[in-house]
């Protein structure tokens, strides 16, 4: 359902390590645990308990904290299927994998990936880590692959850079008999460049609670098959900057509770949709935060169901593209609070 709109201005008064705890602002815990040192052609561990080593491929088989450091041009870390209570502390790690994902969290695992305070860490894959294109049986289609039923938290007071040359930056699987899948991002400084597909793709649940995210993607910056939550009531929420993408934020339900979000997209900036679902009540809800969004060729905010803005500060711009609007919904558009500037120049609006 399209609406005729030229410009709308509405102003209405109307965890596992202490450093990754949801209620803790910064990491003050010392880095301790089994030390794993990566180098080209070699991997060493301070203890062999809970790990197996095959060249530069590390497999974690037991709960515990594993501190990863070093530089390796072809190595990987795999948390074995069904392993709970694993914390991977990235402590100045630069890791590339030639044929698979640098980090894999197995089915039904529970893993915290923490960037240690003050450290910079970089994970990279290659074009062969895409089974659609390469036919490589070892491809995982993501730099960080969280398999079906896994519950993974990305956090820490350090920096994590993800360079996705294969397909996705971070991929989280579906809820299955292996467990209820989820991906949470908290406190982390996270930089993702994913020119082939999505920066972050979660099939089940995606929570971006806090942190500083800078994302560029060939497709979606943040994609979730079901519910995508940004921030939380009573908090500042995350800072999310999307420098380039096809669509910025997409989920069957998208909730923005708090945040500072900037999106530059080719298509929709924020989209509540999922073509794989039928009979779903799509929702796009803006409860708070500050959002600045600009689309070159699509809608600003687009919901295949209802679009509700009840708070926050929203600025949405769309370009001179036919049948694209700053605010668009197949259901009802409702603005009951906040400050909203929505503008576009399409003659078909």
mmCIF file of C-alpha atoms in Angstrom:
data_model
loop_
_atom_site.group_PDB
_atom_site.id
_atom_site.type_symbol
_atom_site.label_atom_id
_atom_site.label_comp_id
_atom_site.label_asym_id
_atom_site.label_seq_id
_atom_site.Cartn_x
_atom_site.Cartn_y
_atom_site.Cartn_z
ATOM 1 C CA UNK A 1 0.000 0.000 0.000
ATOM 2 C CA UNK A 2 1.638 3.229 -1.159
ATOM 3 C CA UNK A 3 0.827 6.707 0.066
ATOM 4 C CA UNK A 4 1.161 10.118 -1.536
ATOM 5 C CA UNK A 5 3.798 11.957 0.464
ATOM 6 C CA UNK A 6 6.148 14.777 -0.437
ATOM 7 C CA UNK A 7 7.406 15.743 2.994
ATOM 8 C CA UNK A 8 6.284 14.785 6.445
ATOM 9 C CA UNK A 9 7.465 16.582 9.535
ATOM 10 C CA UNK A 10 6.044 15.456 12.833
ATOM 11 C CA UNK A 11 7.184 16.978 16.099
ATOM 12 C CA UNK A 12 5.366 15.427 19.025
ATOM 13 C CA UNK A 13 5.936 15.935 22.710
ATOM 14 C CA UNK A 14 3.599 13.411 22.998
ATOM 15 C CA UNK A 15 28.073 -14.094 29.701
ATOM 16 C CA UNK A 16 30.557 -15.842 30.934
ATOM 17 C CA UNK A 17 33.545 -13.578 31.645
ATOM 18 C CA UNK A 18 33.070 -10.576 33.916
ATOM 19 C CA UNK A 19 33.985 -8.234 31.069
ATOM 20 C CA UNK A 20 31.007 -9.482 29.047
ATOM 21 C CA UNK A 21 28.355 -9.356 31.749
ATOM 22 C CA UNK A 22 25.210 -7.589 30.562
ATOM 23 C CA UNK A 23 25.278 -5.167 33.513
ATOM 24 C CA UNK A 24 28.985 -4.304 33.388
ATOM 25 C CA UNK A 25 30.283 -1.301 31.467
ATOM 26 C CA UNK A 26 33.909 -2.296 31.020
ATOM 27 C CA UNK A 27 36.227 -5.236 31.369
ATOM 28 C CA UNK A 28 38.354 -5.074 34.497
ATOM 29 C CA UNK A 29 39.049 -8.809 34.750
ATOM 30 C CA UNK A 30 42.551 -10.107 34.128
ATOM 31 C CA UNK A 31 42.985 -12.229 31.026
ATOM 32 C CA UNK A 32 43.520 -15.778 32.201
ATOM 33 C CA UNK A 33 42.882 -19.254 30.875
ATOM 34 C CA UNK A 34 44.487 -21.743 28.515
ATOM 35 C CA UNK A 35 46.845 -19.745 26.313
ATOM 36 C CA UNK A 36 46.794 -20.545 22.606
ATOM 37 C CA UNK A 37 49.470 -18.982 20.395
ATOM 38 C CA UNK A 38 48.981 -18.991 16.612
ATOM 39 C CA UNK A 39 51.780 -18.630 14.093
ATOM 40 C CA UNK A 40 52.271 -19.734 10.505
ATOM 41 C CA UNK A 41 52.534 -23.506 10.428
ATOM 42 C CA UNK A 42 52.415 -23.892 14.201
ATOM 43 C CA UNK A 43 49.993 -23.683 17.107
ATOM 44 C CA UNK A 44 51.019 -23.995 20.755
ATOM 45 C CA UNK A 45 48.919 -24.325 23.920
ATOM 46 C CA UNK A 46 49.834 -23.803 27.571
ATOM 47 C CA UNK A 47 47.699 -26.853 28.380
ATOM 48 C CA UNK A 48 46.390 -29.690 26.231
ATOM 49 C CA UNK A 49 43.307 -30.189 28.396
ATOM 50 C CA UNK A 50 40.107 -29.532 26.480
ATOM 51 C CA UNK A 51 41.781 -28.954 23.124
ATOM 52 C CA UNK A 52 43.017 -30.929 20.148
ATOM 53 C CA UNK A 53 45.534 -29.510 17.692
ATOM 54 C CA UNK A 54 46.035 -30.478 14.081
ATOM 55 C CA UNK A 55 48.645 -28.213 12.541
ATOM 56 C CA UNK A 56 47.077 -24.759 12.873
ATOM 57 C CA UNK A 57 43.527 -26.075 13.339
ATOM 58 C CA UNK A 58 42.362 -25.860 16.958
ATOM 59 C CA UNK A 59 39.334 -27.796 18.242
ATOM 60 C CA UNK A 60 37.923 -27.021 21.694
ATOM 61 C CA UNK A 61 36.216 -29.972 23.338
ATOM 62 C CA UNK A 62 35.559 -28.837 26.923
ATOM 63 C CA UNK A 63 34.238 -25.806 28.844
ATOM 64 C CA UNK A 64 36.768 -23.198 29.860
ATOM 65 C CA UNK A 65 38.484 -19.954 28.930
ATOM 66 C CA UNK A 66 40.875 -20.019 25.995
ATOM 67 C CA UNK A 67 43.081 -17.001 25.322
ATOM 68 C CA UNK A 68 43.954 -16.721 21.629
ATOM 69 C CA UNK A 69 46.815 -14.605 20.298
ATOM 70 C CA UNK A 70 49.352 -14.472 17.487
ATOM 71 C CA UNK A 71 49.316 -14.171 13.721
ATOM 72 C CA UNK A 72 48.490 -16.967 11.293
ATOM 73 C CA UNK A 73 47.737 -16.878 7.562
ATOM 74 C CA UNK A 74 45.877 -20.199 7.530
ATOM 75 C CA UNK A 75 44.364 -21.406 10.802
ATOM 76 C CA UNK A 76 41.008 -22.007 12.453
ATOM 77 C CA UNK A 77 39.209 -22.444 15.774
ATOM 78 C CA UNK A 78 36.284 -24.844 16.165
ATOM 79 C CA UNK A 79 34.164 -25.292 19.289
ATOM 80 C CA UNK A 80 32.917 -28.875 19.219
ATOM 81 C CA UNK A 81 29.210 -29.581 18.856
ATOM 82 C CA UNK A 82 27.265 -29.408 22.143
ATOM 83 C CA UNK A 83 30.099 -27.845 24.164
ATOM 84 C CA UNK A 84 28.840 -25.343 26.763
ATOM 85 C CA UNK A 85 30.642 -22.752 28.868
ATOM 86 C CA UNK A 86 33.343 -21.808 26.368
ATOM 87 C CA UNK A 87 34.928 -18.346 26.356
ATOM 88 C CA UNK A 88 37.305 -17.421 23.551
ATOM 89 C CA UNK A 89 39.336 -14.373 24.555
ATOM 90 C CA UNK A 90 40.858 -12.711 21.495
ATOM 91 C CA UNK A 91 44.037 -11.185 22.870
ATOM 92 C CA UNK A 92 45.704 -9.600 19.856
ATOM 93 C CA UNK A 93 44.782 -12.275 17.302
ATOM 94 C CA UNK A 94 45.181 -11.944 13.546
ATOM 95 C CA UNK A 95 43.799 -15.089 11.951
ATOM 96 C CA UNK A 96 43.052 -15.934 8.333
ATOM 97 C CA UNK A 97 41.566 -19.185 7.084
ATOM 98 C CA UNK A 98 42.132 -20.169 3.468
ATOM 99 C CA UNK A 99 39.291 -22.688 3.042
ATOM 100 C CA UNK A 100 36.863 -22.374 5.953
ATOM 101 C CA UNK A 101 35.730 -20.018 8.733
ATOM 102 C CA UNK A 102 38.399 -18.743 11.122
ATOM 103 C CA UNK A 103 35.965 -19.397 14.013
ATOM 104 C CA UNK A 104 33.199 -22.032 14.061
ATOM 105 C CA UNK A 105 30.822 -22.528 16.994
ATOM 106 C CA UNK A 106 29.372 -26.018 16.647
ATOM 107 C CA UNK A 107 25.731 -27.018 16.804
ATOM 108 C CA UNK A 108 24.149 -26.566 20.236
ATOM 109 C CA UNK A 109 27.260 -24.915 21.706
ATOM 110 C CA UNK A 110 27.334 -21.964 24.106
ATOM 111 C CA UNK A 111 30.222 -19.643 23.352
ATOM 112 C CA UNK A 112 31.367 -16.167 24.369
ATOM 113 C CA UNK A 113 33.827 -14.484 22.014
ATOM 114 C CA UNK A 114 35.509 -11.606 23.838
ATOM 115 C CA UNK A 115 37.937 -9.035 22.473
ATOM 116 C CA UNK A 116 40.308 -8.392 25.368
ATOM 117 C CA UNK A 117 40.608 -4.860 26.701
ATOM 118 C CA UNK A 118 42.757 -2.591 24.550
ATOM 119 C CA UNK A 119 43.470 -5.214 21.893
ATOM 120 C CA UNK A 120 42.828 -5.206 18.146
ATOM 121 C CA UNK A 121 41.892 -8.487 16.546
ATOM 122 C CA UNK A 122 41.319 -9.336 12.880
ATOM 123 C CA UNK A 123 39.573 -12.348 11.353
ATOM 124 C CA UNK A 124 39.628 -12.922 7.588
ATOM 125 C CA UNK A 125 38.526 -15.585 5.135
ATOM 126 C CA UNK A 126 38.998 -16.033 1.369
ATOM 127 C CA UNK A 127 36.737 -16.347 -1.667
ATOM 128 C CA UNK A 128 36.833 -20.153 -1.315
ATOM 129 C CA UNK A 129 34.805 -19.908 1.921
ATOM 130 C CA UNK A 130 31.592 -19.868 -0.122
ATOM 131 C CA UNK A 131 30.230 -23.252 -1.162
ATOM 132 C CA UNK A 132 27.793 -21.658 -3.614
ATOM 133 C CA UNK A 133 30.650 -20.284 -5.682
ATOM 134 C CA UNK A 134 33.664 -22.465 -4.966
ATOM 135 C CA UNK A 135 32.198 -25.942 -4.448
ATOM 136 C CA UNK A 136 34.506 -26.207 -1.439
ATOM 137 C CA UNK A 137 33.148 -28.831 0.982
ATOM 138 C CA UNK A 138 34.893 -27.122 3.922
ATOM 139 C CA UNK A 139 33.301 -23.727 3.265
ATOM 140 C CA UNK A 140 31.203 -22.296 6.117
ATOM 141 C CA UNK A 141 30.002 -19.172 4.254
ATOM 142 C CA UNK A 142 31.032 -16.821 7.081
ATOM 143 C CA UNK A 143 34.097 -15.575 8.918
ATOM 144 C CA UNK A 144 32.430 -16.430 12.245
ATOM 145 C CA UNK A 145 30.001 -19.325 11.807
ATOM 146 C CA UNK A 146 27.579 -20.065 14.642
ATOM 147 C CA UNK A 147 25.793 -23.263 13.702
ATOM 148 C CA UNK A 148 22.190 -24.308 14.334
ATOM 149 C CA UNK A 149 21.145 -24.248 17.979
ATOM 150 C CA UNK A 150 24.243 -22.347 19.142
ATOM 151 C CA UNK A 151 24.047 -19.440 21.589
ATOM 152 C CA UNK A 152 26.873 -16.996 20.979
ATOM 153 C CA UNK A 153 27.797 -13.681 22.607
ATOM 154 C CA UNK A 154 30.255 -11.281 20.982
ATOM 155 C CA UNK A 155 31.583 -8.769 23.488
ATOM 156 C CA UNK A 156 34.561 -7.150 25.149
ATOM 157 C CA UNK A 157 36.362 -3.835 25.554
ATOM 158 C CA UNK A 158 38.622 -4.452 22.582
ATOM 159 C CA UNK A 159 38.204 -4.266 18.807
ATOM 160 C CA UNK A 160 37.244 -7.010 16.372
ATOM 161 C CA UNK A 161 37.724 -6.509 12.636
ATOM 162 C CA UNK A 162 36.009 -8.959 10.290
ATOM 163 C CA UNK A 163 36.925 -9.105 6.606
ATOM 164 C CA UNK A 164 34.504 -11.385 4.753
ATOM 165 C CA UNK A 165 35.808 -12.270 1.303
ATOM 166 C CA UNK A 166 33.721 -15.439 0.980
ATOM 167 C CA UNK A 167 30.116 -14.617 1.866
ATOM 168 C CA UNK A 168 28.869 -13.360 5.274
ATOM 169 C CA UNK A 169 30.760 -11.647 8.045
ATOM 170 C CA UNK A 170 28.970 -13.389 10.937
ATOM 171 C CA UNK A 171 26.355 -16.102 10.422
ATOM 172 C CA UNK A 172 24.095 -17.506 13.173
ATOM 173 C CA UNK A 173 21.981 -20.589 12.499
ATOM 174 C CA UNK A 174 18.433 -21.695 13.149
ATOM 175 C CA UNK A 175 16.654 -22.986 16.239
ATOM 176 C CA UNK A 176 16.517 -26.773 15.846
ATOM 177 C CA UNK A 177 16.594 -29.932 17.951
ATOM 178 C CA UNK A 178 20.184 -28.910 18.733
ATOM 179 C CA UNK A 179 18.951 -25.915 20.726
ATOM 180 C CA UNK A 180 17.502 -22.415 20.615
ATOM 181 C CA UNK A 181 19.839 -20.326 18.505
ATOM 182 C CA UNK A 182 20.745 -16.735 19.332
ATOM 183 C CA UNK A 183 23.426 -14.152 18.622
ATOM 184 C CA UNK A 184 24.115 -11.235 20.992
ATOM 185 C CA UNK A 185 26.491 -8.308 20.444
ATOM 186 C CA UNK A 186 27.479 -6.339 23.536
ATOM 187 C CA UNK A 187 30.004 -3.552 24.288
ATOM 188 C CA UNK A 188 32.328 -4.588 21.473
ATOM 189 C CA UNK A 189 33.919 -2.342 18.871
ATOM 190 C CA UNK A 190 33.033 -4.363 15.772
ATOM 191 C CA UNK A 191 34.066 -3.492 12.219
ATOM 192 C CA UNK A 192 32.778 -5.699 9.388
ATOM 193 C CA UNK A 193 33.404 -5.465 5.662
ATOM 194 C CA UNK A 194 31.297 -8.026 3.777
ATOM 195 C CA UNK A 195 31.152 -7.019 0.088
ATOM 196 C CA UNK A 196 29.615 -10.337 -1.057
ATOM 197 C CA UNK A 197 26.584 -10.726 1.234
ATOM 198 C CA UNK A 198 25.468 -9.780 4.778
ATOM 199 C CA UNK A 199 27.663 -8.257 7.469
ATOM 200 C CA UNK A 200 25.624 -10.082 10.158
ATOM 201 C CA UNK A 201 23.026 -12.740 9.343
ATOM 202 C CA UNK A 202 21.017 -14.509 12.072
ATOM 203 C CA UNK A 203 18.336 -17.040 11.213
ATOM 204 C CA UNK A 204 16.704 -17.016 14.671
ATOM 205 C CA UNK A 205 17.336 -14.130 17.097
ATOM 206 C CA UNK A 206 19.722 -11.177 16.909
ATOM 207 C CA UNK A 207 20.289 -8.814 19.855
ATOM 208 C CA UNK A 208 22.544 -5.776 19.414
ATOM 209 C CA UNK A 209 22.589 -4.467 22.968
ATOM 210 C CA UNK A 210 25.503 -2.023 22.971
ATOM 211 C CA UNK A 211 28.907 -1.349 21.480
ATOM 212 C CA UNK A 212 30.181 0.448 18.404
ATOM 213 C CA UNK A 213 29.485 -1.193 15.044
ATOM 214 C CA UNK A 214 30.753 -0.017 11.658
ATOM 215 C CA UNK A 215 29.366 -2.138 8.840
ATOM 216 C CA UNK A 216 29.528 -2.352 5.063
ATOM 217 C CA UNK A 217 27.796 -5.118 3.122
ATOM 218 C CA UNK A 218 26.969 -6.261 -0.377
ATOM 219 C CA UNK A 219 23.475 -7.148 0.851
ATOM 220 C CA UNK A 220 22.113 -6.508 4.383
ATOM 221 C CA UNK A 221 24.117 -4.915 7.179
ATOM 222 C CA UNK A 222 22.081 -6.581 9.985
ATOM 223 C CA UNK A 223 19.718 -9.367 8.922
ATOM 224 C CA UNK A 224 17.516 -11.559 11.121
ATOM 225 C CA UNK A 225 14.977 -14.162 10.059
ATOM 226 C CA UNK A 226 12.729 -13.427 13.035
ATOM 227 C CA UNK A 227 13.288 -10.749 15.716
ATOM 228 C CA UNK A 228 16.026 -8.136 15.506
ATOM 229 C CA UNK A 229 16.351 -6.042 18.684
ATOM 230 C CA UNK A 230 18.537 -2.936 18.853
ATOM 231 C CA UNK A 231 19.358 -1.482 22.288
ATOM 232 C CA UNK A 232 17.170 -1.644 25.389
ATOM 233 C CA UNK A 233 14.947 0.702 27.344
ATOM 234 C CA UNK A 234 16.846 2.895 29.819
ATOM 235 C CA UNK A 235 20.185 2.473 28.031
ATOM 236 C CA UNK A 236 22.104 4.434 25.401
ATOM 237 C CA UNK A 237 22.140 1.374 23.192
ATOM 238 C CA UNK A 238 24.711 0.742 20.483
ATOM 239 C CA UNK A 239 26.236 3.059 17.938
ATOM 240 C CA UNK A 240 25.652 1.536 14.493
ATOM 241 C CA UNK A 241 27.115 3.093 11.343
ATOM 242 C CA UNK A 242 26.248 1.440 8.041
ATOM 243 C CA UNK A 243 28.483 2.982 5.393
ATOM 244 C CA UNK A 244 27.132 0.993 2.429
ATOM 245 C CA UNK A 245 24.650 -1.834 1.890
ATOM 246 C CA UNK A 246 21.677 -2.986 -0.128
ATOM 247 C CA UNK A 247 19.391 -2.921 2.930
ATOM 248 C CA UNK A 248 20.426 -1.695 6.348
ATOM 249 C CA UNK A 249 18.415 -3.492 9.031
ATOM 250 C CA UNK A 250 16.061 -6.322 8.120
ATOM 251 C CA UNK A 251 14.003 -8.715 10.226
ATOM 252 C CA UNK A 252 10.496 -10.118 10.365
ATOM 253 C CA UNK A 253 10.169 -7.971 13.494
ATOM 254 C CA UNK A 254 12.528 -5.033 13.981
ATOM 255 C CA UNK A 255 12.548 -3.262 17.364
ATOM 256 C CA UNK A 256 14.741 -0.215 17.975
ATOM 257 C CA UNK A 257 14.671 0.585 21.702
ATOM 258 C CA UNK A 258 17.743 2.826 21.968
ATOM 259 C CA UNK A 259 20.700 3.572 19.739
ATOM 260 C CA UNK A 260 22.557 5.984 17.547
ATOM 261 C CA UNK A 261 22.097 4.624 14.022
ATOM 262 C CA UNK A 262 23.317 5.997 10.695
ATOM 263 C CA UNK A 263 22.427 4.121 7.497
ATOM 264 C CA UNK A 264 23.357 4.714 3.869
ATOM 265 C CA UNK A 265 21.611 2.122 1.691
ATOM 266 C CA UNK A 266 20.844 1.365 -1.923
ATOM 267 C CA UNK A 267 17.437 -0.170 -1.145
ATOM 268 C CA UNK A 268 15.400 0.070 2.098
ATOM 269 C CA UNK A 269 17.182 1.486 5.134
ATOM 270 C CA UNK A 270 15.080 -0.573 7.580
ATOM 271 C CA UNK A 271 12.778 -3.356 6.401
ATOM 272 C CA UNK A 272 10.369 -5.599 8.327
ATOM 273 C CA UNK A 273 10.041 -8.600 6.028
ATOM 274 C CA UNK A 274 10.931 -12.244 5.446
ATOM 275 C CA UNK A 275 9.910 -13.844 2.175
ATOM 276 C CA UNK A 276 10.344 -17.327 3.708
ATOM 277 C CA UNK A 277 7.542 -16.793 6.250
ATOM 278 C CA UNK A 278 3.818 -16.999 5.610
ATOM 279 C CA UNK A 279 1.062 -15.625 7.845
ATOM 280 C CA UNK A 280 3.564 -13.671 9.960
ATOM 281 C CA UNK A 281 2.569 -10.313 11.488
ATOM 282 C CA UNK A 282 5.507 -8.170 10.442
ATOM 283 C CA UNK A 283 6.372 -5.212 12.666
ATOM 284 C CA UNK A 284 8.770 -2.293 12.569
ATOM 285 C CA UNK A 285 8.796 -0.492 15.941
ATOM 286 C CA UNK A 286 10.865 2.575 16.847
ATOM 287 C CA UNK A 287 10.668 3.147 20.614
ATOM 288 C CA UNK A 288 13.712 5.404 21.034
ATOM 289 C CA UNK A 289 17.191 6.257 19.884
ATOM 290 C CA UNK A 290 18.485 8.515 17.153
ATOM 291 C CA UNK A 291 18.256 7.290 13.576
ATOM 292 C CA UNK A 292 19.548 9.011 10.452
ATOM 293 C CA UNK A 293 18.840 7.029 7.293
ATOM 294 C CA UNK A 294 19.203 7.713 3.577
ATOM 295 C CA UNK A 295 18.236 5.450 0.688
ATOM 296 C CA UNK A 296 19.448 5.946 -2.862
ATOM 297 C CA UNK A 297 16.795 3.809 -4.505
ATOM 298 C CA UNK A 298 14.361 2.352 -1.984
ATOM 299 C CA UNK A 299 12.095 3.141 0.931
ATOM 300 C CA UNK A 300 13.391 4.690 4.123
ATOM 301 C CA UNK A 301 11.444 2.572 6.627
ATOM 302 C CA UNK A 302 9.419 -0.225 5.041
ATOM 303 C CA UNK A 303 7.194 -2.715 6.874
ATOM 304 C CA UNK A 304 5.305 -5.589 5.294
ATOM 305 C CA UNK A 305 2.999 -5.170 8.287
ATOM 306 C CA UNK A 306 2.671 -2.222 10.680
ATOM 307 C CA UNK A 307 5.135 0.626 11.192
ATOM 308 C CA UNK A 308 5.018 2.296 14.632
ATOM 309 C CA UNK A 309 7.117 5.208 15.905
ATOM 310 C CA UNK A 310 6.514 6.082 19.549
ATOM 311 C CA UNK A 311 9.768 7.794 20.518
ATOM 312 C CA UNK A 312 13.269 8.799 19.514
ATOM 313 C CA UNK A 313 14.645 11.147 16.883
ATOM 314 C CA UNK A 314 14.225 9.991 13.299
ATOM 315 C CA UNK A 315 15.480 11.549 10.076
ATOM 316 C CA UNK A 316 14.754 9.595 6.888
ATOM 317 C CA UNK A 317 15.568 10.647 3.334
ATOM 318 C CA UNK A 318 14.712 8.925 0.076
ATOM 319 C CA UNK A 319 15.823 9.847 -3.430
ATOM 320 C CA UNK A 320 13.918 10.539 -6.641
ATOM 321 C CA UNK A 321 12.933 6.914 -7.273
ATOM 322 C CA UNK A 322 9.404 6.004 -8.309
ATOM 323 C CA UNK A 323 7.128 4.351 -5.741
ATOM 324 C CA UNK A 324 9.582 4.692 -2.869
ATOM 325 C CA UNK A 325 8.709 6.533 0.308
ATOM 326 C CA UNK A 326 10.426 7.610 3.513
ATOM 327 C CA UNK A 327 7.745 5.800 5.583
ATOM 328 C CA UNK A 328 5.945 2.873 3.969
ATOM 329 C CA UNK A 329 3.813 0.040 5.363
ATOM 330 C CA UNK A 330 1.448 -2.567 3.995
ATOM 331 C CA UNK A 331 -0.447 -2.165 7.273
ATOM 332 C CA UNK A 332 -0.738 0.958 9.422
ATOM 333 C CA UNK A 333 1.779 3.778 9.847
ATOM 334 C CA UNK A 334 1.441 5.191 13.373
ATOM 335 C CA UNK A 335 3.472 8.020 14.904
ATOM 336 C CA UNK A 336 2.548 8.699 18.527
ATOM 337 C CA UNK A 337 5.747 10.190 19.923
ATOM 338 C CA UNK A 338 9.255 11.346 19.191
ATOM 339 C CA UNK A 339 10.571 13.716 16.566
ATOM 340 C CA UNK A 340 10.273 12.587 12.955
ATOM 341 C CA UNK A 341 11.513 14.151 9.736
ATOM 342 C CA UNK A 342 10.660 12.011 6.719
ATOM 343 C CA UNK A 343 11.333 13.454 3.278
ATOM 344 C CA UNK A 344 11.590 12.332 -0.322
ATOM 345 C CA UNK A 345 11.273 13.610 -3.854
ATOM 346 C CA UNK A 346 9.678 10.802 -5.826
ATOM 347 C CA UNK A 347 6.846 11.795 -8.145
ATOM 348 C CA UNK A 348 5.250 8.375 -7.534
ATOM 349 C CA UNK A 349 5.004 8.913 -3.782
#
